[in-house]
PDB file of C-alpha atoms in Angstrom:
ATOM      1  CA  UNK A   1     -72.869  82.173 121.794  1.00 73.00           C
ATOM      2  CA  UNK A   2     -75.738  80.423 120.842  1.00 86.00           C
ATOM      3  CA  UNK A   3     -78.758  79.690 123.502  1.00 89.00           C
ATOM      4  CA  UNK A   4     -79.131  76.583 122.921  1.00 90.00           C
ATOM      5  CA  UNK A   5     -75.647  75.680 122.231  1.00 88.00           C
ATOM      6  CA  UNK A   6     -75.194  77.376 125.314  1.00 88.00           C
ATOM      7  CA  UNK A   7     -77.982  75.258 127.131  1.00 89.00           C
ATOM      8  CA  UNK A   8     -76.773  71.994 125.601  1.00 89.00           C
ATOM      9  CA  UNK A   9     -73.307  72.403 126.855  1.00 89.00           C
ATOM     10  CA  UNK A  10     -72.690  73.937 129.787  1.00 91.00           C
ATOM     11  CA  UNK A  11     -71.691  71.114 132.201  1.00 90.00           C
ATOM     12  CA  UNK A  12     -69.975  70.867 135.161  1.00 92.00           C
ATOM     13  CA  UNK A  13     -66.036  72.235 134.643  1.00 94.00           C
ATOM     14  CA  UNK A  14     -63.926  71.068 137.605  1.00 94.00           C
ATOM     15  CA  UNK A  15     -60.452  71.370 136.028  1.00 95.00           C
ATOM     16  CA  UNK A  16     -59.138  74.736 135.070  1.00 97.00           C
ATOM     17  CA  UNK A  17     -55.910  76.315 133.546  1.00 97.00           C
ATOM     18  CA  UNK A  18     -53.948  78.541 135.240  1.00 96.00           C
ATOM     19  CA  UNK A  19     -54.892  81.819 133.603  1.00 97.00           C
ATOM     20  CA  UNK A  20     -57.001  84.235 136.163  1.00 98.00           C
ATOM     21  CA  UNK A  21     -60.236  85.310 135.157  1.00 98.00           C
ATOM     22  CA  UNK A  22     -60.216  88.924 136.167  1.00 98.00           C
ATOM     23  CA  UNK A  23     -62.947  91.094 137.974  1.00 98.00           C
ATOM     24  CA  UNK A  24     -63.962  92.797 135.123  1.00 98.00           C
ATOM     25  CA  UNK A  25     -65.070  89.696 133.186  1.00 98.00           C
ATOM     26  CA  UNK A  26     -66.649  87.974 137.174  1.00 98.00           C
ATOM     27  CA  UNK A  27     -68.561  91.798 137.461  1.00 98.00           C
ATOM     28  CA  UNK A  28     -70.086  91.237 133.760  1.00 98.00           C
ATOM     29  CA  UNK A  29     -71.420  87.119 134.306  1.00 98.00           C
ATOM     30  CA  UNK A  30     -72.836  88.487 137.907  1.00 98.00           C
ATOM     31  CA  UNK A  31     -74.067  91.937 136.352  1.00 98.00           C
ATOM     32  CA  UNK A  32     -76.048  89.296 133.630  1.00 98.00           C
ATOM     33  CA  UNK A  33     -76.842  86.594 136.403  1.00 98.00           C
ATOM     34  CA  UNK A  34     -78.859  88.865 138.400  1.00 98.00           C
ATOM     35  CA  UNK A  35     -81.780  89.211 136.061  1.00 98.00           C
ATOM     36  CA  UNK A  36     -82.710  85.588 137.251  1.00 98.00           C
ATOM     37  CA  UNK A  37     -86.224  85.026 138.441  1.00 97.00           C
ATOM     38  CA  UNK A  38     -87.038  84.931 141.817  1.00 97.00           C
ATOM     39  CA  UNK A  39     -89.861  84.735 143.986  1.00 94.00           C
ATOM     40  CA  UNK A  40     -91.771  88.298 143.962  1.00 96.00           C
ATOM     41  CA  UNK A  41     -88.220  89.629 142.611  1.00 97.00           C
ATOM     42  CA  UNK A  42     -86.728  89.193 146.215  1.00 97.00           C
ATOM     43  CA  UNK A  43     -83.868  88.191 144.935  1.00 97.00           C
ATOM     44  CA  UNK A  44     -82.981  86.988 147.904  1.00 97.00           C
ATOM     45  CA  UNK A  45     -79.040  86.124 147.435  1.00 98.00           C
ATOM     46  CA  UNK A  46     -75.814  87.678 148.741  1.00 98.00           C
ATOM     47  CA  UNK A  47     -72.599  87.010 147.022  1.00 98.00           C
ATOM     48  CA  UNK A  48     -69.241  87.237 148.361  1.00 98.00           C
ATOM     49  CA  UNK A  49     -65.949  86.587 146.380  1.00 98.00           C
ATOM     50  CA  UNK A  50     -63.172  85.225 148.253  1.00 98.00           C
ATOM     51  CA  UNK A  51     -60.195  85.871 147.278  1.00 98.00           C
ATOM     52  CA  UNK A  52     -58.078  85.874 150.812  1.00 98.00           C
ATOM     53  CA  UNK A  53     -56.022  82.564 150.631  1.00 98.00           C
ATOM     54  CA  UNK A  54     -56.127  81.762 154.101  1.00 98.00           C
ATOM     55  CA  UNK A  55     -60.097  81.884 153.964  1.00 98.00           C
ATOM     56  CA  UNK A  56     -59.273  79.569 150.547  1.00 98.00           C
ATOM     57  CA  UNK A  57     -57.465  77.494 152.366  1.00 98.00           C
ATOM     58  CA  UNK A  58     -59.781  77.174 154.749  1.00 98.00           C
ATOM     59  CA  UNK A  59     -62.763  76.666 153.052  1.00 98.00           C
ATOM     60  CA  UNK A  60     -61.101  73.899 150.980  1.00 97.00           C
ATOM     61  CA  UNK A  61     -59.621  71.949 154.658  1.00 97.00           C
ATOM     62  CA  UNK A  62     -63.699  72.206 155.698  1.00 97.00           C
ATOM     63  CA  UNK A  63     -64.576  70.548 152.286  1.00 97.00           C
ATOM     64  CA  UNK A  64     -62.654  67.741 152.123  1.00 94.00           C
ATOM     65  CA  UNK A  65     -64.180  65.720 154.949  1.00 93.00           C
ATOM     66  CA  UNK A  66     -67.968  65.339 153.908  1.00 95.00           C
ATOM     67  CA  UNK A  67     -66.406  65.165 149.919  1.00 94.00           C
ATOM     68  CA  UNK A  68     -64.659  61.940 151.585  1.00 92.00           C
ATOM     69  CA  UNK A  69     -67.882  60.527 152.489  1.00 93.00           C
ATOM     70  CA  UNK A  70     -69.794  61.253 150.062  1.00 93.00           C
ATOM     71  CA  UNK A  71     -67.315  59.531 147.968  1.00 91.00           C
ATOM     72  CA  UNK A  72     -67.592  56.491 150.849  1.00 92.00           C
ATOM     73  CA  UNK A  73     -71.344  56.633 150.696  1.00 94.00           C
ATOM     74  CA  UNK A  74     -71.291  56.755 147.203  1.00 93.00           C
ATOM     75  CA  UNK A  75     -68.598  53.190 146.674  1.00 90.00           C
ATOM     76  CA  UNK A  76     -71.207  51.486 149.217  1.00 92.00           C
ATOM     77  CA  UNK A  77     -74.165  51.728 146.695  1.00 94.00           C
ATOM     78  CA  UNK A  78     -75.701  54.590 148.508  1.00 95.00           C
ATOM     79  CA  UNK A  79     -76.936  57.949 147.098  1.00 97.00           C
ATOM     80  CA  UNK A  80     -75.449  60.376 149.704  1.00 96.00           C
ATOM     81  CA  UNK A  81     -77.800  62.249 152.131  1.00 97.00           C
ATOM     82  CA  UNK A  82     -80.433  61.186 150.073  1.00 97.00           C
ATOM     83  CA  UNK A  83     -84.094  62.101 152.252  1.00 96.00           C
ATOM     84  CA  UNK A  84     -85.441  58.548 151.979  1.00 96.00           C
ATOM     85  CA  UNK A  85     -81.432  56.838 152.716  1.00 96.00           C
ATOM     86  CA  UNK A  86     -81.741  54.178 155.516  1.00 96.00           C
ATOM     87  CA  UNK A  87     -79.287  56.224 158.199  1.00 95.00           C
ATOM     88  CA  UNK A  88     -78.312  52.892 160.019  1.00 97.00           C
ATOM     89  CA  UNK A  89     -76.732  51.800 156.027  1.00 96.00           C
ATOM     90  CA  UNK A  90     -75.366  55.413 156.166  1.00 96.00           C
ATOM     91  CA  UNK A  91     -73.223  55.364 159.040  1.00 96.00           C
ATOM     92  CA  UNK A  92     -72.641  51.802 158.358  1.00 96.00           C
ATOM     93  CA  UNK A  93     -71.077  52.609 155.577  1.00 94.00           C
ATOM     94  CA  UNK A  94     -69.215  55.356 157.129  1.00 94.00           C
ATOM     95  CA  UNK A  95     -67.920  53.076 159.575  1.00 92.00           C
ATOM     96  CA  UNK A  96     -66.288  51.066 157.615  1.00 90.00           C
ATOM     97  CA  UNK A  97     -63.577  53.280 156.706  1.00 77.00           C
ATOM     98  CA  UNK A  98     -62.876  56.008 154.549  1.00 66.00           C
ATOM     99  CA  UNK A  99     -59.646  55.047 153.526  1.00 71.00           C
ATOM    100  CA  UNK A 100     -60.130  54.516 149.191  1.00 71.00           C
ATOM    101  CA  UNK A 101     -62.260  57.414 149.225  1.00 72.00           C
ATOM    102  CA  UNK A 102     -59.344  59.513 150.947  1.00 74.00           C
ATOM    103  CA  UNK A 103     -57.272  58.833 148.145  1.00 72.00           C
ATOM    104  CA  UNK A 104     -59.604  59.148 145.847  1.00 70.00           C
ATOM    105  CA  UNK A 105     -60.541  62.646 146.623  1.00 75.00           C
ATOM    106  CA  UNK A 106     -56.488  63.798 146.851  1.00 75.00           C
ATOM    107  CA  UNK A 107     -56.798  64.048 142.973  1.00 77.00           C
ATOM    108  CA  UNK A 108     -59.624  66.314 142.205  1.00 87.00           C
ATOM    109  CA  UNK A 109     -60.702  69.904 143.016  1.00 93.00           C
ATOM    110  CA  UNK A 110     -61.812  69.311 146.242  1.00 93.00           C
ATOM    111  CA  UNK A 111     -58.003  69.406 147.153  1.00 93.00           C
ATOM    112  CA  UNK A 112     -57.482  72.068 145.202  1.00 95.00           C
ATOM    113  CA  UNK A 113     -60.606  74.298 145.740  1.00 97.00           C
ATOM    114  CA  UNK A 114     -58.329  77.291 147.159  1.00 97.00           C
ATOM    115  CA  UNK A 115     -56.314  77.166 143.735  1.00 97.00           C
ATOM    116  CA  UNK A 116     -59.476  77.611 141.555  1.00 98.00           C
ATOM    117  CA  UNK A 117     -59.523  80.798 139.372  1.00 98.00           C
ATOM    118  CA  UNK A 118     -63.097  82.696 140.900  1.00 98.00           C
ATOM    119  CA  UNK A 119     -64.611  81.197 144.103  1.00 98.00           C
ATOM    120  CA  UNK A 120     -68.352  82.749 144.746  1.00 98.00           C
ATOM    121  CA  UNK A 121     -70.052  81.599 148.068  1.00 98.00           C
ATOM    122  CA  UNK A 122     -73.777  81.710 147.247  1.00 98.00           C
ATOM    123  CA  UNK A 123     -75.866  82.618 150.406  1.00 98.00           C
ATOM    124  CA  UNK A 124     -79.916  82.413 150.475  1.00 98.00           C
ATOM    125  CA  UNK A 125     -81.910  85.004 152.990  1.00 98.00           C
ATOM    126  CA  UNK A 126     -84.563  82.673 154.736  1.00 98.00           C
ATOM    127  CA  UNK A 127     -86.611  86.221 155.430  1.00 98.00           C
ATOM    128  CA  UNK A 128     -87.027  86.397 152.051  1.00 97.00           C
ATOM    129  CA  UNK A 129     -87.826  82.822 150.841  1.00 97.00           C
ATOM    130  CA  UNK A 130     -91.534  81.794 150.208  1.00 96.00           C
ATOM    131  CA  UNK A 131     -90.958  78.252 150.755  1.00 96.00           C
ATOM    132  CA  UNK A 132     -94.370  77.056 150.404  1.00 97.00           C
ATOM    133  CA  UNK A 133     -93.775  73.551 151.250  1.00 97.00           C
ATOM    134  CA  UNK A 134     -92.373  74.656 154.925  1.00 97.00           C
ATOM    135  CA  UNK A 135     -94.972  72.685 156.773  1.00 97.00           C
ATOM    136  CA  UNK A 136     -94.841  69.310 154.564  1.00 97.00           C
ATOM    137  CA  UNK A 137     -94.139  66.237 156.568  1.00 96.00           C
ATOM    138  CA  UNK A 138     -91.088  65.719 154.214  1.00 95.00           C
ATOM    139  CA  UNK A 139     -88.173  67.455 153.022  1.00 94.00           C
ATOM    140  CA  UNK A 140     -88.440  70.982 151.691  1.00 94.00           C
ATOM    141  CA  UNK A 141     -87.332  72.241 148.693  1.00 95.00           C
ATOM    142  CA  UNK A 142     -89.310  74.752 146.816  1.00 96.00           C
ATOM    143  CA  UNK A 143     -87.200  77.611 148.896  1.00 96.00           C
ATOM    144  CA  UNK A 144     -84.907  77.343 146.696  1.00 97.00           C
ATOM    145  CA  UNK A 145     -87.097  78.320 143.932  1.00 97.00           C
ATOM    146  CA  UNK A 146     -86.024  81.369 144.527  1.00 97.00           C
ATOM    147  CA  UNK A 147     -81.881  81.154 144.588  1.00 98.00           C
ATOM    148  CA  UNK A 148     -80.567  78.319 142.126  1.00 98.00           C
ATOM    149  CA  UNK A 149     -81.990  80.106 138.774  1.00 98.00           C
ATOM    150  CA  UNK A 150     -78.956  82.748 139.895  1.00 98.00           C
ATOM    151  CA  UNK A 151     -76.585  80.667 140.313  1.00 98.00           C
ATOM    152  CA  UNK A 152     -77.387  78.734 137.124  1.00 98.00           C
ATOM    153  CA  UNK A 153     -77.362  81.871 135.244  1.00 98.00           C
ATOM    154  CA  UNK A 154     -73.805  82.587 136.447  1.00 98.00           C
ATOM    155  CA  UNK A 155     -72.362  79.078 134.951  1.00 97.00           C
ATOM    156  CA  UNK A 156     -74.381  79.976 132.153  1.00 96.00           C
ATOM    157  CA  UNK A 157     -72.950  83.683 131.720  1.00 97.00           C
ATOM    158  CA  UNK A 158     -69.726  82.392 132.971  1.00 96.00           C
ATOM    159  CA  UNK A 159     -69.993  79.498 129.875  1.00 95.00           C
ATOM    160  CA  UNK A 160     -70.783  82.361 127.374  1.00 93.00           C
ATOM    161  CA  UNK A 161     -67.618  84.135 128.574  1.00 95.00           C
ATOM    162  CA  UNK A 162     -65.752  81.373 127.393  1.00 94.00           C
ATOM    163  CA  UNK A 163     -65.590  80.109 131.325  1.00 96.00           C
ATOM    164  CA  UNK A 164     -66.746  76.725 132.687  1.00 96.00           C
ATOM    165  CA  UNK A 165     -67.526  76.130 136.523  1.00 97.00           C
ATOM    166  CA  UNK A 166     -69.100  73.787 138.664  1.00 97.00           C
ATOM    167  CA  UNK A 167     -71.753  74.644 141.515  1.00 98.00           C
ATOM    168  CA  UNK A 168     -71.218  72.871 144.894  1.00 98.00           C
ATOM    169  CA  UNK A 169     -73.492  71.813 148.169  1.00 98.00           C
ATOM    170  CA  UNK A 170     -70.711  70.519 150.019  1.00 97.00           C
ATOM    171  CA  UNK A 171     -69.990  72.914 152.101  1.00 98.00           C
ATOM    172  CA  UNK A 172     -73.295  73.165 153.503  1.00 98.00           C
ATOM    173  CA  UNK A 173     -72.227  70.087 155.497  1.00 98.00           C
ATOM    174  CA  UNK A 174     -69.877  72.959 156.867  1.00 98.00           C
ATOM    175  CA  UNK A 175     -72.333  75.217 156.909  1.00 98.00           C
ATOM    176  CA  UNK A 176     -71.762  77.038 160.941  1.00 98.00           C
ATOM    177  CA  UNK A 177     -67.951  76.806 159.943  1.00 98.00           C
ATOM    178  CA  UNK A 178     -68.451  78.996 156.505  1.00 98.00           C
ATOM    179  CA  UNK A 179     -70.770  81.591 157.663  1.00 98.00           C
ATOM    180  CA  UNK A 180     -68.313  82.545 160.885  1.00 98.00           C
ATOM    181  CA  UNK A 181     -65.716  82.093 158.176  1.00 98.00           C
ATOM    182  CA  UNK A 182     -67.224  84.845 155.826  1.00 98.00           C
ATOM    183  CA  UNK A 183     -69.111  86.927 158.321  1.00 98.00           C
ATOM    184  CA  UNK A 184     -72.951  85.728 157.295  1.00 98.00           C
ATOM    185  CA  UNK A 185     -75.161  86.022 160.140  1.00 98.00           C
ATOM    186  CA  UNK A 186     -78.753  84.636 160.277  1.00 97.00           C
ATOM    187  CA  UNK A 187     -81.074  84.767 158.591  1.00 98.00           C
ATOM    188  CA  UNK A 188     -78.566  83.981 155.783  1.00 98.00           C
ATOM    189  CA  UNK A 189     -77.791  80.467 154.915  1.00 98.00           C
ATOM    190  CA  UNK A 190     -75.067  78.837 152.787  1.00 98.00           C
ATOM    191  CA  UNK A 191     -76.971  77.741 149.345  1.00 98.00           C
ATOM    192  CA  UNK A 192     -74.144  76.661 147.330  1.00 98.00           C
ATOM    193  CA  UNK A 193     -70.249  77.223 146.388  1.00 98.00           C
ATOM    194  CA  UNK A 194     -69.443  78.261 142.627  1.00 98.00           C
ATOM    195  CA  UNK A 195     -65.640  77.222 140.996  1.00 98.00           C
ATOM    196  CA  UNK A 196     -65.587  79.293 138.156  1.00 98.00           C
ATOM    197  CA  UNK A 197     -62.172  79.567 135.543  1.00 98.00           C
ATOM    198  CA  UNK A 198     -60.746  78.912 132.068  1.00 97.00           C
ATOM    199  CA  UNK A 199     -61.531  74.965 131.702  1.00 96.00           C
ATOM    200  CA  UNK A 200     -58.836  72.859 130.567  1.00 94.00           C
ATOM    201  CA  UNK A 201     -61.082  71.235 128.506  1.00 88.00           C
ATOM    202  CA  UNK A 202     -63.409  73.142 126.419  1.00 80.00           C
ATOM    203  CA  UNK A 203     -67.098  71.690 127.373  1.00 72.00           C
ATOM    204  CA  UNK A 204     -69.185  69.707 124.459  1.00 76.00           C
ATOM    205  CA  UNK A 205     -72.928  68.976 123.815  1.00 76.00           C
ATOM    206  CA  UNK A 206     -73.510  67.222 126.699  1.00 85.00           C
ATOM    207  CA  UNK A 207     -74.946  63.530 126.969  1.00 89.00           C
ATOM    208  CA  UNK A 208     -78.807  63.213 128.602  1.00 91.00           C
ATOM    209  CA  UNK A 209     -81.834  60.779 128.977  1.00 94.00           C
ATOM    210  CA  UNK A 210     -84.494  61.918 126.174  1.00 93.00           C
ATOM    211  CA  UNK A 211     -87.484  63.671 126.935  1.00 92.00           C
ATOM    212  CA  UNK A 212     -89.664  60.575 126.770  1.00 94.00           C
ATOM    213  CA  UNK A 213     -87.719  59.205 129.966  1.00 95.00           C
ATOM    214  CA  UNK A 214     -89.281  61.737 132.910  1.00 95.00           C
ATOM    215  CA  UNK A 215     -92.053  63.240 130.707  1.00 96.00           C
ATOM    216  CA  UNK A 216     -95.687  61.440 130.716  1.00 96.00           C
ATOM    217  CA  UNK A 217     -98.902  62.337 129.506  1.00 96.00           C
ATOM    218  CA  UNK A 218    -102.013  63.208 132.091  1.00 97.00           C
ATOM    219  CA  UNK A 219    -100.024  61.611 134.899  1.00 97.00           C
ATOM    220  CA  UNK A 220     -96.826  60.004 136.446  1.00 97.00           C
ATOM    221  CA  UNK A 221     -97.557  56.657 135.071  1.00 97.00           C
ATOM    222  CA  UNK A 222     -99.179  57.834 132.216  1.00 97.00           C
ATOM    223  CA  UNK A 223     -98.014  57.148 128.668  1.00 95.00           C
ATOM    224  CA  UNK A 224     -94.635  58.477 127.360  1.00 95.00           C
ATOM    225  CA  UNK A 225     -94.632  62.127 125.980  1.00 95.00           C
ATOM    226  CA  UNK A 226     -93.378  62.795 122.656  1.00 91.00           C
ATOM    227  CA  UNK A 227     -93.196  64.657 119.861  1.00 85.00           C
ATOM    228  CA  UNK A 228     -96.065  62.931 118.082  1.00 78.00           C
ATOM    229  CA  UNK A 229     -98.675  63.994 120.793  1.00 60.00           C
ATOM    230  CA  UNK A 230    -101.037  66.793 119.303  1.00 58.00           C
TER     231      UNK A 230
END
């Protein structure tokens, strides 16, 4: 498949078919998504497939509740968890009830994330993270630098397999419950959850803001870039 064809349409998959994807085709998209970059080629992930349905089941019982408020947080005109959220409007919110967004979340993967075709649990090694921005006054992110180029590079070998998939942070509201769950100890920590199968519907170019909309010239309020600069 094409690169940028690739690039321009791998989205987020969250409905799949019934057919398995089996461990052949999951060893070739991770055997390809480990040549991502990573900070002085750490490459500072651990993987682990789970396939036992109780741990399924149990994985998708510990996602539902934060999916439910997120969903709550999210019908109350709030961006959920976001860093600079008022957390009096958050629980607020929260406290209001959960009851629409209980429904709501009956009728999408996150009640049926122990059905999905290939469930990865992404973990991150802390020991190995250079997370330069540790000891900013704010919330740190460049850590994972160093972890989410994998995991994009397995939706994007997964996509060129003719697979779709969807990464997840949910279950980091979980995250004590997981690790016991699989058997990570410290200094590992839950970076993400990857749903990976045959997609019901085949993905298409996918719609975005154009470049001109986050990219400026010289400085954050500077003019516009676009193809016309020299």
């Amino acid at each position: 498949m094409d690169l940028i064809d690739t690039l321009r349409s791998t989205g987020a998959v969250r409905e799949f078919t019934d057919e398995p994807v089996d461990d052949a085709t999951l060893a070739r998209i991770l055997d390809t998504a480990r040549f991502a970059p990573s900070g002085a080629n750490a490459q500072a992930w651990r993987v682990v497939v789970v396939k036992d349905p109780a741990i399924r089941t149990s994985l998708r019982d510990l996602y539902l509740p934060p999916w439910i408020d997120y969903l709550t947080l999210t019908a109350a005109g709030l961006r959920p968890w976001s860093p600079v959220n008022d957390s009096a409007a958050e629980v607020a919110a929260l406290a209001a009830g959960t009851g629409p967004a209980t429904d709501a979340a009956t009728g999408g993967m996150a009640a049926h994330l122990d059905e999905v075709p290939v469930l990865l649990a992404l973990f991150a090694d802390l020991s190995q993270l250079a997370a330069v921005d540790r000891d900013l006054d704010r919330y740190s992110l460049a850590g994972g630098a160093s972890v989410y180029p994998f995991a994009w590079s397995i939706l994007l070998a997964a996509r060129a397999e003719g697979l779709g998939g969807v990464l997840t942070t949910m279950l980091i509201r979980a995250e004590e419950e997981v690790k016991r769950l699989l058997g990570a100890q410290d200094p590992l920590v839950l970076a993400a959850v990857i749903a990976l199968g045959h997609p019901v519907r085949q993905p298409r170019r996918l719609t975005r803001q154009p470049v001109s909309s986050f990219t400026t010239v010289d400085r954050v309020d500077g003019a516009p870039f676009t193809s016309e600069h020299g």
